[in-house]
PDB file of C-alpha atoms in Angstrom:
ATOM      1  CA  MET Y   1      57.781 -22.729  38.701  1.00 51.00           C
ATOM      2  CA  ASN Y   2      61.116 -21.001  38.495  1.00 53.00           C
ATOM      3  CA  THR Y   3      62.266 -18.305  35.941  1.00 54.00           C
ATOM      4  CA  THR Y   4      64.659 -20.498  34.025  1.00 53.00           C
ATOM      5  CA  GLU Y   5      61.695 -23.188  33.465  1.00 51.00           C
ATOM      6  CA  SER Y   6      59.306 -19.860  32.572  1.00 53.00           C
ATOM      7  CA  GLN Y   7      61.557 -18.940  30.195  1.00 49.00           C
ATOM      8  CA  SER Y   8      61.919 -22.389  28.568  1.00 53.00           C
ATOM      9  CA  ILE Y   9      58.493 -22.825  27.486  1.00 48.00           C
ATOM     10  CA  GLN Y  10      58.265 -19.398  26.845  1.00 53.00           C
ATOM     11  CA  ASN Y  11      61.036 -20.506  24.041  1.00 54.00           C
ATOM     12  CA  ILE Y  12      59.440 -23.871  23.127  1.00 50.00           C
ATOM     13  CA  LEU Y  13      55.734 -21.915  22.444  1.00 48.00           C
ATOM     14  CA  LYS Y  14      57.553 -19.268  20.657  1.00 52.00           C
ATOM     15  CA  LYS Y  15      58.889 -21.847  18.545  1.00 51.00           C
ATOM     16  CA  LYS Y  16      55.676 -24.065  17.757  1.00 50.00           C
ATOM     17  CA  ILE Y  17      53.712 -20.971  17.112  1.00 50.00           C
ATOM     18  CA  LYS Y  18      56.316 -20.097  14.340  1.00 52.00           C
ATOM     19  CA  THR Y  19      56.238 -23.411  12.477  1.00 55.00           C
ATOM     20  CA  PRO Y  20      53.642 -23.569   9.789  1.00 60.00           C
ATOM     21  CA  LEU Y  21      51.652 -26.150  11.406  1.00 57.00           C
ATOM     22  CA  ILE Y  22      49.975 -24.444  14.372  1.00 60.00           C
ATOM     23  CA  TRP Y  23      48.924 -21.902  11.907  1.00 62.00           C
ATOM     24  CA  ILE Y  24      47.096 -24.316  10.209  1.00 64.00           C
ATOM     25  CA  VAL Y  25      45.405 -25.950  13.120  1.00 61.00           C
ATOM     26  CA  ILE Y  26      44.255 -22.304  13.980  1.00 66.00           C
ATOM     27  CA  VAL Y  27      42.892 -21.373  10.681  1.00 70.00           C
ATOM     28  CA  ILE Y  28      40.875 -24.665  10.710  1.00 66.00           C
ATOM     29  CA  THR Y  29      39.615 -24.108  14.174  1.00 67.00           C
ATOM     30  CA  ILE Y  30      38.590 -20.690  13.675  1.00 70.00           C
ATOM     31  CA  GLY Y  31      36.735 -22.136   9.990  1.00 67.00           C
ATOM     32  CA  LEU Y  32      35.041 -24.774  12.049  1.00 61.00           C
ATOM     33  CA  THR Y  33      34.028 -22.000  14.618  1.00 67.00           C
ATOM     34  CA  SER Y  34      32.289 -19.526  11.409  1.00 65.00           C
ATOM     35  CA  LEU Y  35      30.771 -23.043   9.715  1.00 58.00           C
ATOM     36  CA  PHE Y  36      29.151 -23.938  13.522  1.00 59.00           C
ATOM     37  CA  TYR Y  37      28.001 -20.057  13.735  1.00 60.00           C
ATOM     38  CA  VAL Y  38      26.378 -20.337   9.816  1.00 55.00           C
ATOM     39  CA  SER Y  39      24.703 -23.388  10.617  1.00 56.00           C
ATOM     40  CA  GLN Y  40      22.795 -22.000  13.463  1.00 55.00           C
ATOM     41  CA  GLU Y  41      21.447 -18.971  11.402  1.00 57.00           C
ATOM     42  CA  GLN Y  42      17.361 -19.086  10.884  1.00 59.00           C
ATOM     43  CA  GLN Y  43      17.341 -16.799   8.522  1.00 68.00           C
ATOM     44  CA  ALA Y  44      15.435 -19.330   5.940  1.00 70.00           C
ATOM     45  CA  VAL Y  45      12.892 -19.225   8.677  1.00 77.00           C
ATOM     46  CA  VAL Y  46      12.467 -15.469   8.271  1.00 82.00           C
ATOM     47  CA  TYR Y  47      12.317 -15.443   4.597  1.00 86.00           C
ATOM     48  CA  ASN Y  48       9.304 -18.663   4.860  1.00 86.00           C
ATOM     49  CA  ARG Y  49       7.406 -16.259   6.783  1.00 89.00           C
ATOM     50  CA  TYR Y  50       7.390 -13.534   4.131  1.00 90.00           C
ATOM     51  CA  VAL Y  51       6.656 -16.016   1.544  1.00 90.00           C
ATOM     52  CA  GLU Y  52       3.472 -16.849   3.836  1.00 90.00           C
ATOM     53  CA  ASN Y  53       2.737 -12.616   4.364  1.00 91.00           C
ATOM     54  CA  LEU Y  54       2.971 -12.557   0.752  1.00 93.00           C
ATOM     55  CA  SER Y  55       0.791 -15.097  -0.246  1.00 92.00           C
ATOM     56  CA  GLU Y  56      -1.281 -14.069   2.446  1.00 91.00           C
ATOM     57  CA  TYR Y  57      -1.998 -10.787   0.657  1.00 93.00           C
ATOM     58  CA  LYS Y  58      -2.259 -11.974  -3.013  1.00 92.00           C
ATOM     59  CA  PHE Y  59      -5.476 -14.244  -1.304  1.00 92.00           C
ATOM     60  CA  LEU Y  60      -6.383 -10.968   0.834  1.00 93.00           C
ATOM     61  CA  GLU Y  61      -6.348  -8.985  -2.704  1.00 93.00           C
ATOM     62  CA  THR Y  62      -8.346 -11.488  -4.879  1.00 92.00           C
ATOM     63  CA  ARG Y  63     -11.270 -12.097  -2.114  1.00 93.00           C
ATOM     64  CA  LEU Y  64     -11.447  -8.277  -1.861  1.00 94.00           C
ATOM     65  CA  MET Y  65     -11.727  -7.815  -5.395  1.00 93.00           C
ATOM     66  CA  ARG Y  66     -15.082  -9.918  -5.492  1.00 92.00           C
ATOM     67  CA  SER Y  67     -16.678  -7.902  -2.454  1.00 92.00           C
ATOM     68  CA  LEU Y  68     -15.828  -4.935  -4.488  1.00 92.00           C
ATOM     69  CA  GLU Y  69     -17.596  -6.460  -7.984  1.00 91.00           C
ATOM     70  CA  LYS Y  70     -20.674  -7.618  -5.555  1.00 89.00           C
ATOM     71  CA  THR Y  71     -20.965  -3.916  -4.182  1.00 90.00           C
ATOM     72  CA  ARG Y  72     -20.157  -2.685  -8.169  1.00 89.00           C
ATOM     73  CA  VAL Y  73     -23.466  -4.413  -9.126  1.00 85.00           C
ATOM     74  CA  GLY Y  74     -25.166  -3.679  -5.984  1.00 80.00           C
ATOM     75  CA  SER Y  75     -25.848  -6.896  -4.650  1.00 76.00           C
ATOM     76  CA  ILE Y  76     -24.154  -6.351  -1.055  1.00 73.00           C
ATOM     77  CA  GLU Y  77     -25.888  -3.442   0.959  1.00 69.00           C
ATOM     78  CA  ASP Y  78     -23.701  -3.583   3.985  1.00 76.00           C
ATOM     79  CA  SER Y  79     -20.287  -2.438   2.861  1.00 84.00           C
ATOM     80  CA  THR Y  80     -18.221  -3.031   6.227  1.00 89.00           C
ATOM     81  CA  LYS Y  81     -16.741  -6.283   5.588  1.00 91.00           C
ATOM     82  CA  THR Y  82     -15.292  -4.819   2.349  1.00 93.00           C
ATOM     83  CA  ALA Y  83     -13.648  -1.363   4.269  1.00 93.00           C
ATOM     84  CA  THR Y  84     -12.064  -3.842   6.774  1.00 94.00           C
ATOM     85  CA  GLN Y  85     -10.921  -6.255   4.075  1.00 94.00           C
ATOM     86  CA  ILE Y  86      -9.525  -2.872   2.607  1.00 95.00           C
ATOM     87  CA  MET Y  87      -7.977  -1.784   5.806  1.00 95.00           C
ATOM     88  CA  SER Y  88      -6.540  -5.133   6.202  1.00 93.00           C
ATOM     89  CA  LEU Y  89      -5.298  -5.326   2.935  1.00 94.00           C
ATOM     90  CA  ARG Y  90      -3.053  -1.981   3.361  1.00 94.00           C
ATOM     91  CA  GLU Y  91      -2.125  -2.610   7.196  1.00 94.00           C
ATOM     92  CA  ILE Y  92      -0.568  -6.489   5.566  1.00 93.00           C
ATOM     93  CA  ALA Y  93       1.562  -4.306   2.710  1.00 92.00           C
ATOM     94  CA  ILE Y  94       2.705  -2.021   5.980  1.00 93.00           C
ATOM     95  CA  SER Y  95       3.791  -4.658   7.777  1.00 93.00           C
ATOM     96  CA  ILE Y  96       5.301  -6.438   5.252  1.00 93.00           C
ATOM     97  CA  SER Y  97       7.051  -3.207   3.788  1.00 92.00           C
ATOM     98  CA  SER Y  98       8.604  -1.837   7.498  1.00 92.00           C
ATOM     99  CA  SER Y  99       9.323  -5.333   8.433  1.00 92.00           C
ATOM    100  CA  ILE Y 100      11.700  -5.440   5.691  1.00 93.00           C
ATOM    101  CA  GLU Y 101      13.270  -2.462   6.190  1.00 91.00           C
ATOM    102  CA  ASN Y 102      13.851  -3.169   9.869  1.00 91.00           C
ATOM    103  CA  PHE Y 103      16.178  -6.217   8.605  1.00 89.00           C
ATOM    104  CA  ARG Y 104      17.894  -4.445   6.123  1.00 90.00           C
ATOM    105  CA  LEU Y 105      19.174  -1.986   8.824  1.00 91.00           C
ATOM    106  CA  GLN Y 106      20.242  -4.574  10.745  1.00 88.00           C
ATOM    107  CA  GLY Y 107      22.543  -5.564   8.180  1.00 84.00           C
ATOM    108  CA  GLU Y 108      20.351  -9.032   6.857  1.00 85.00           C
ATOM    109  CA  TRP Y 109      19.595  -9.651   2.793  1.00 88.00           C
ATOM    110  CA  MET Y 110      16.244  -8.207   1.852  1.00 92.00           C
ATOM    111  CA  PRO Y 111      15.180  -7.711  -1.752  1.00 93.00           C
ATOM    112  CA  PRO Y 112      15.990  -4.265  -3.707  1.00 92.00           C
ATOM    113  CA  SER Y 113      14.396  -1.176  -1.759  1.00 92.00           C
ATOM    114  CA  SER Y 114      12.870  -0.367  -5.263  1.00 92.00           C
ATOM    115  CA  ASP Y 115      10.921  -3.045  -5.167  1.00 93.00           C
ATOM    116  CA  VAL Y 116       9.521  -2.771  -1.908  1.00 94.00           C
ATOM    117  CA  ILE Y 117       8.651   1.127  -2.119  1.00 94.00           C
ATOM    118  CA  LEU Y 118       6.805   0.125  -5.959  1.00 94.00           C
ATOM    119  CA  PHE Y 119       5.167  -2.525  -4.236  1.00 94.00           C
ATOM    120  CA  GLU Y 120       4.262  -0.045  -1.130  1.00 93.00           C
ATOM    121  CA  ARG Y 121       3.065   2.761  -3.472  1.00 93.00           C
ATOM    122  CA  GLU Y 122       0.489   0.719  -5.837  1.00 94.00           C
ATOM    123  CA  ILE Y 123      -0.920  -0.462  -2.293  1.00 94.00           C
ATOM    124  CA  PHE Y 124      -1.239   2.930  -0.871  1.00 94.00           C
ATOM    125  CA  GLY Y 125      -2.885   4.242  -4.536  1.00 94.00           C
ATOM    126  CA  LYS Y 126      -4.725   1.048  -4.688  1.00 95.00           C
ATOM    127  CA  THR Y 127      -6.623   0.793  -1.252  1.00 95.00           C
ATOM    128  CA  GLY Y 128      -6.869   4.605  -1.477  1.00 95.00           C
ATOM    129  CA  ALA Y 129      -8.889   4.292  -4.836  1.00 95.00           C
ATOM    130  CA  MET Y 130     -10.871   1.111  -3.141  1.00 95.00           C
ATOM    131  CA  ARG Y 131     -11.908   3.329  -0.366  1.00 95.00           C
ATOM    132  CA  GLN Y 132     -13.119   5.938  -2.401  1.00 96.00           C
ATOM    133  CA  TYR Y 133     -15.036   4.036  -5.179  1.00 95.00           C
ATOM    134  CA  LEU Y 134     -16.935   1.838  -2.161  1.00 94.00           C
ATOM    135  CA  ALA Y 135     -18.199   5.198  -0.655  1.00 94.00           C
ATOM    136  CA  ARG Y 136     -19.180   6.558  -3.996  1.00 94.00           C
ATOM    137  CA  ARG Y 137     -20.469   3.548  -5.344  1.00 93.00           C
ATOM    138  CA  ASN Y 138     -22.314   2.784  -2.121  1.00 92.00           C
ATOM    139  CA  ASN Y 139     -24.474   6.174  -2.440  1.00 93.00           C
ATOM    140  CA  TRP Y 140     -24.817   5.688  -6.500  1.00 93.00           C
ATOM    141  CA  SER Y 141     -26.583   2.751  -5.805  1.00 91.00           C
ATOM    142  CA  ARG Y 142     -29.051   3.967  -2.776  1.00 91.00           C
ATOM    143  CA  GLU Y 143     -29.598   6.941  -5.619  1.00 93.00           C
ATOM    144  CA  VAL Y 144     -30.373   4.354  -8.338  1.00 91.00           C
ATOM    145  CA  LYS Y 145     -32.893   2.317  -6.031  1.00 91.00           C
ATOM    146  CA  ILE Y 146     -34.631   5.774  -5.164  1.00 91.00           C
ATOM    147  CA  ILE Y 147     -34.512   6.438  -9.173  1.00 91.00           C
ATOM    148  CA  ASN Y 148     -35.899   3.221 -10.162  1.00 89.00           C
ATOM    149  CA  ASP Y 149     -38.806   2.972  -7.283  1.00 89.00           C
ATOM    150  CA  THR Y 150     -40.154   6.183  -9.086  1.00 88.00           C
ATOM    151  CA  LEU Y 151     -39.780   4.832 -12.414  1.00 86.00           C
ATOM    152  CA  TYR Y 152     -41.729   1.924 -11.598  1.00 85.00           C
ATOM    153  CA  LYS Y 153     -44.651   4.079 -10.425  1.00 83.00           C
ATOM    154  CA  ILE Y 154     -45.018   5.675 -13.964  1.00 81.00           C
ATOM    155  CA  PRO Y 155     -46.858   3.909 -16.456  1.00 74.00           C
ATOM    156  CA  GLU Y 156     -44.934   5.173 -19.614  1.00 70.00           C
ATOM    157  CA  ILE Y 157     -43.134   2.409 -21.852  1.00 71.00           C
ATOM    158  CA  GLU Y 158     -40.276   4.673 -21.893  1.00 74.00           C
ATOM    159  CA  THR Y 159     -39.402   3.876 -18.592  1.00 83.00           C
ATOM    160  CA  GLY Y 160     -38.598   0.384 -19.529  1.00 83.00           C
ATOM    161  CA  ILE Y 161     -35.683   2.062 -21.660  1.00 84.00           C
ATOM    162  CA  LEU Y 162     -34.385   3.917 -18.528  1.00 86.00           C
ATOM    163  CA  LEU Y 163     -34.663   1.203 -16.229  1.00 87.00           C
ATOM    164  CA  SER Y 164     -32.607  -0.554 -18.823  1.00 88.00           C
ATOM    165  CA  CYS Y 165     -30.405   1.769 -19.043  1.00 88.00           C
ATOM    166  CA  LEU Y 166     -29.876   2.302 -15.412  1.00 89.00           C
ATOM    167  CA  ASP Y 167     -29.273  -1.867 -15.001  1.00 89.00           C
ATOM    168  CA  SER Y 168     -26.356  -1.606 -17.500  1.00 88.00           C
ATOM    169  CA  ALA Y 169     -24.578   1.202 -15.529  1.00 88.00           C
ATOM    170  CA  ARG Y 170     -25.098  -0.842 -12.513  1.00 84.00           C
ATOM    171  CA  LEU Y 171     -23.359  -3.671 -13.988  1.00 82.00           C
ATOM    172  CA  GLY Y 172     -20.382  -1.603 -14.853  1.00 75.00           C
ATOM    173  CA  TYR Y 173     -20.965  -0.774 -18.467  1.00 80.00           C
ATOM    174  CA  THR Y 174     -21.531   3.307 -19.586  1.00 79.00           C
ATOM    175  CA  PRO Y 175     -24.933   3.133 -21.371  1.00 83.00           C
ATOM    176  CA  SER Y 176     -26.307   6.733 -23.180  1.00 81.00           C
ATOM    177  CA  LEU Y 177     -29.087   7.984 -22.383  1.00 79.00           C
ATOM    178  CA  PRO Y 178     -31.930   7.742 -25.130  1.00 71.00           C
ATOM    179  CA  GLU Y 179     -34.294  10.439 -26.191  1.00 72.00           C
ATOM    180  CA  THR Y 180     -37.348  10.439 -24.242  1.00 59.00           C
ATOM    181  CA  LEU Y 181     -40.031  12.965 -23.841  1.00 60.00           C
ATOM    182  CA  ARG Y 182     -43.019  11.731 -21.555  1.00 74.00           C
ATOM    183  CA  ILE Y 183     -40.763  11.471 -18.680  1.00 78.00           C
ATOM    184  CA  SER Y 184     -40.036  14.420 -16.113  1.00 82.00           C
ATOM    185  CA  PRO Y 185     -37.227  16.655 -17.040  1.00 84.00           C
ATOM    186  CA  GLU Y 186     -36.533  16.196 -12.832  1.00 88.00           C
ATOM    187  CA  ILE Y 187     -35.945  12.620 -13.283  1.00 87.00           C
ATOM    188  CA  ILE Y 188     -34.531  12.680 -16.395  1.00 87.00           C
ATOM    189  CA  ALA Y 189     -31.581  15.546 -15.041  1.00 89.00           C
ATOM    190  CA  ASN Y 190     -31.470  13.017 -11.777  1.00 91.00           C
ATOM    191  CA  ILE Y 191     -30.347   9.725 -14.369  1.00 90.00           C
ATOM    192  CA  LYS Y 192     -28.124  11.839 -16.181  1.00 90.00           C
ATOM    193  CA  ASP Y 193     -26.322  13.047 -12.997  1.00 93.00           C
ATOM    194  CA  LEU Y 194     -26.045   9.195 -12.101  1.00 93.00           C
ATOM    195  CA  LEU Y 195     -24.916   8.174 -16.028  1.00 92.00           C
ATOM    196  CA  ALA Y 196     -22.031  10.869 -15.414  1.00 92.00           C
ATOM    197  CA  GLU Y 197     -21.149   9.197 -11.925  1.00 93.00           C
ATOM    198  CA  ASN Y 198     -21.371   6.311 -13.348  1.00 92.00           C
ATOM    199  CA  ASP Y 199     -18.527   6.902 -16.212  1.00 91.00           C
ATOM    200  CA  ASP Y 200     -16.190   8.786 -13.021  1.00 93.00           C
ATOM    201  CA  LEU Y 201     -16.863   5.337 -11.023  1.00 93.00           C
ATOM    202  CA  PHE Y 202     -15.766   3.376 -14.293  1.00 91.00           C
ATOM    203  CA  ILE Y 203     -12.599   5.306 -14.368  1.00 92.00           C
ATOM    204  CA  LEU Y 204     -12.022   4.709 -10.733  1.00 93.00           C
ATOM    205  CA  TRP Y 205     -12.327   1.103 -10.769  1.00 94.00           C
ATOM    206  CA  ASN Y 206      -9.673   0.961 -13.398  1.00 92.00           C
ATOM    207  CA  ARG Y 207      -7.558   2.220 -10.798  1.00 92.00           C
ATOM    208  CA  PHE Y 208      -7.157  -0.418  -8.970  1.00 92.00           C
ATOM    209  CA  ASP Y 209      -8.874  -3.125 -11.374  1.00 89.00           C
ATOM    210  CA  ASN Y 210      -5.401  -4.349 -12.744  1.00 87.00           C
ATOM    211  CA  ASP Y 211      -2.609  -6.839 -11.203  1.00 89.00           C
ATOM    212  CA  ASN Y 212       0.729  -4.329 -10.894  1.00 91.00           C
ATOM    213  CA  ALA Y 213      -0.067  -4.643  -6.987  1.00 90.00           C
ATOM    214  CA  LEU Y 214      -0.210  -8.471  -7.787  1.00 90.00           C
ATOM    215  CA  ILE Y 215       2.773  -8.367 -10.181  1.00 92.00           C
ATOM    216  CA  PHE Y 216       4.976  -6.428  -7.259  1.00 93.00           C
ATOM    217  CA  SER Y 217       3.580  -8.874  -4.471  1.00 93.00           C
ATOM    218  CA  GLU Y 218       4.833 -11.341  -6.828  1.00 93.00           C
ATOM    219  CA  ASN Y 219       8.623 -10.177  -7.161  1.00 94.00           C
ATOM    220  CA  LEU Y 220       8.791 -10.136  -3.670  1.00 94.00           C
ATOM    221  CA  LEU Y 221       7.580 -13.181  -3.086  1.00 93.00           C
ATOM    222  CA  GLN Y 222       9.977 -15.298  -5.463  1.00 93.00           C
ATOM    223  CA  ALA Y 223      13.078 -13.020  -4.262  1.00 93.00           C
ATOM    224  CA  PHE Y 224      12.104 -14.479  -0.659  1.00 92.00           C
ATOM    225  CA  LYS Y 225      11.966 -18.103  -2.187  1.00 90.00           C
ATOM    226  CA  ILE Y 226      15.000 -18.015  -4.584  1.00 90.00           C
ATOM    227  CA  LYS Y 227      16.950 -16.959  -1.190  1.00 88.00           C
ATOM    228  CA  SER Y 228      15.355 -19.294   0.904  1.00 84.00           C
ATOM    229  CA  ILE Y 229      16.197 -21.970  -1.439  1.00 84.00           C
ATOM    230  CA  ASN Y 230      20.170 -21.057  -1.850  1.00 82.00           C
ATOM    231  CA  ASP Y 231      20.164 -20.838   1.775  1.00 77.00           C
ATOM    232  CA  GLU Y 232      19.025 -24.215   2.264  1.00 76.00           C
ATOM    233  CA  ILE Y 233      21.705 -25.654  -0.663  1.00 74.00           C
ATOM    234  CA  PHE Y 234      24.490 -23.765   1.372  1.00 68.00           C
ATOM    235  CA  LYS Y 235      23.470 -25.388   4.270  1.00 71.00           C
ATOM    236  CA  SER Y 236      23.025 -28.504   3.302  1.00 67.00           C
ATOM    237  CA  ARG Y 237      27.116 -28.575   2.498  1.00 66.00           C
ATOM    238  CA  VAL Y 238      28.146 -27.120   6.066  1.00 62.00           C
ATOM    239  CA  PRO Y 239      28.288 -30.383   7.225  1.00 66.00           C
ATOM    240  CA  GLN Y 240      30.125 -32.412   4.396  1.00 64.00           C
ATOM    241  CA  VAL Y 241      32.509 -29.028   5.009  1.00 64.00           C
ATOM    242  CA  PHE Y 242      32.496 -29.223   8.621  1.00 65.00           C
ATOM    243  CA  TYR Y 243      33.384 -32.615   8.436  1.00 66.00           C
ATOM    244  CA  PHE Y 244      35.833 -32.666   6.486  1.00 66.00           C
ATOM    245  CA  LEU Y 245      37.938 -29.513   8.030  1.00 65.00           C
ATOM    246  CA  SER Y 246      37.444 -31.737  11.381  1.00 69.00           C
ATOM    247  CA  ILE Y 247      39.560 -35.012   9.559  1.00 68.00           C
ATOM    248  CA  ILE Y 248      42.260 -32.450   8.575  1.00 69.00           C
ATOM    249  CA  LEU Y 249      41.964 -30.418  12.146  1.00 67.00           C
ATOM    250  CA  LEU Y 250      42.460 -34.660  14.061  1.00 67.00           C
ATOM    251  CA  LEU Y 251      45.227 -35.330  11.183  1.00 67.00           C
ATOM    252  CA  SER Y 252      47.218 -31.987  11.941  1.00 66.00           C
ATOM    253  CA  THR Y 253      46.879 -32.214  15.345  1.00 67.00           C
ATOM    254  CA  LEU Y 254      47.883 -36.063  15.624  1.00 67.00           C
ATOM    255  CA  PHE Y 255      50.964 -34.768  13.405  1.00 66.00           C
ATOM    256  CA  PHE Y 256      51.887 -31.831  15.478  1.00 62.00           C
ATOM    257  CA  VAL Y 257      51.901 -33.922  18.670  1.00 61.00           C
ATOM    258  CA  PHE Y 258      54.029 -36.957  17.171  1.00 64.00           C
ATOM    259  CA  ARG Y 259      56.318 -34.038  15.783  1.00 60.00           C
ATOM    260  CA  SER Y 260      56.562 -32.874  18.921  1.00 58.00           C
ATOM    261  CA  LYS Y 261      57.751 -36.282  20.724  1.00 57.00           C
ATOM    262  CA  THR Y 262      60.196 -36.563  17.895  1.00 56.00           C
TER     263      THR Y 262
END
C-alpha cells in the first residue's frame, strides 16, 4: 500500500468518524457491552445467601431460648449443648457482620453500617448475658437441690412452705420468704441467699429475653430481600433493552453501509 492510498483511507476514516451516525453505533455498542456485563453479575446469589444466614440466625435464637428456659426450671442437668448453642449464635452473627463489611469495602451494596453495628452489639450483649446466666443458674439449681434434700429430711410442716417457695423461684418467679422459727437459722440464711440470687438472675434473664436482636436481624433480612427483588426486576428488563439496542445497532449499521455506498 503506497502513501497516497494510506492517506486516502485516513481521510475517509476521519470523515466517517465525524459523522453522527458512527457515534450512534459506538454508543450503542458500548451500551450493549455494559448490559451484558450487568446481566452477568450474580449479586442476587449473595443477597439470598444473607437471607438464608439471617433466617438461620432467627431459628438458632428461638431454639436457644427454649434450651435456656429448660435450664431456668432445672430440667437440663448438662448445659454443654446450650453453651455450644450460645457460641454458635455469636459466631454466625460475627460471620454475617464481618462479611457484610468486607463486601462494603469492595464497593458492593450492603445495608447501612448503623444497622449492622446495632445487630452486632445486641448479639454480643445478648450472648454475654446468656453465658453468665447459664453458669449462675446451673450453680443455683445445684444449691437448691442440696437445700431441698435437706428440707425433705426435716419433719416440720413449715418445710413444705419453704419447698414451695424454692419451687416458685425455680420457675422464674421472685417469691418472698415467709417467717418461720422452727427451721435452722443456717438453712434459712442459705434460702435467703438463694432467693436473692434468684432476684439477680431474674434481672439478668430480662436482659436477653427480648426481641431486640430479632428485630435488628429482621431489618437486615428485609433489606437484603428488597434489594434482591429489585435486582431481579432490573435484570428481567435487561434482555428487552438488549434486544431493542441490538435492533437499533443493526439498522444503524445497515444505514451506515448503504450511505457509504451511495
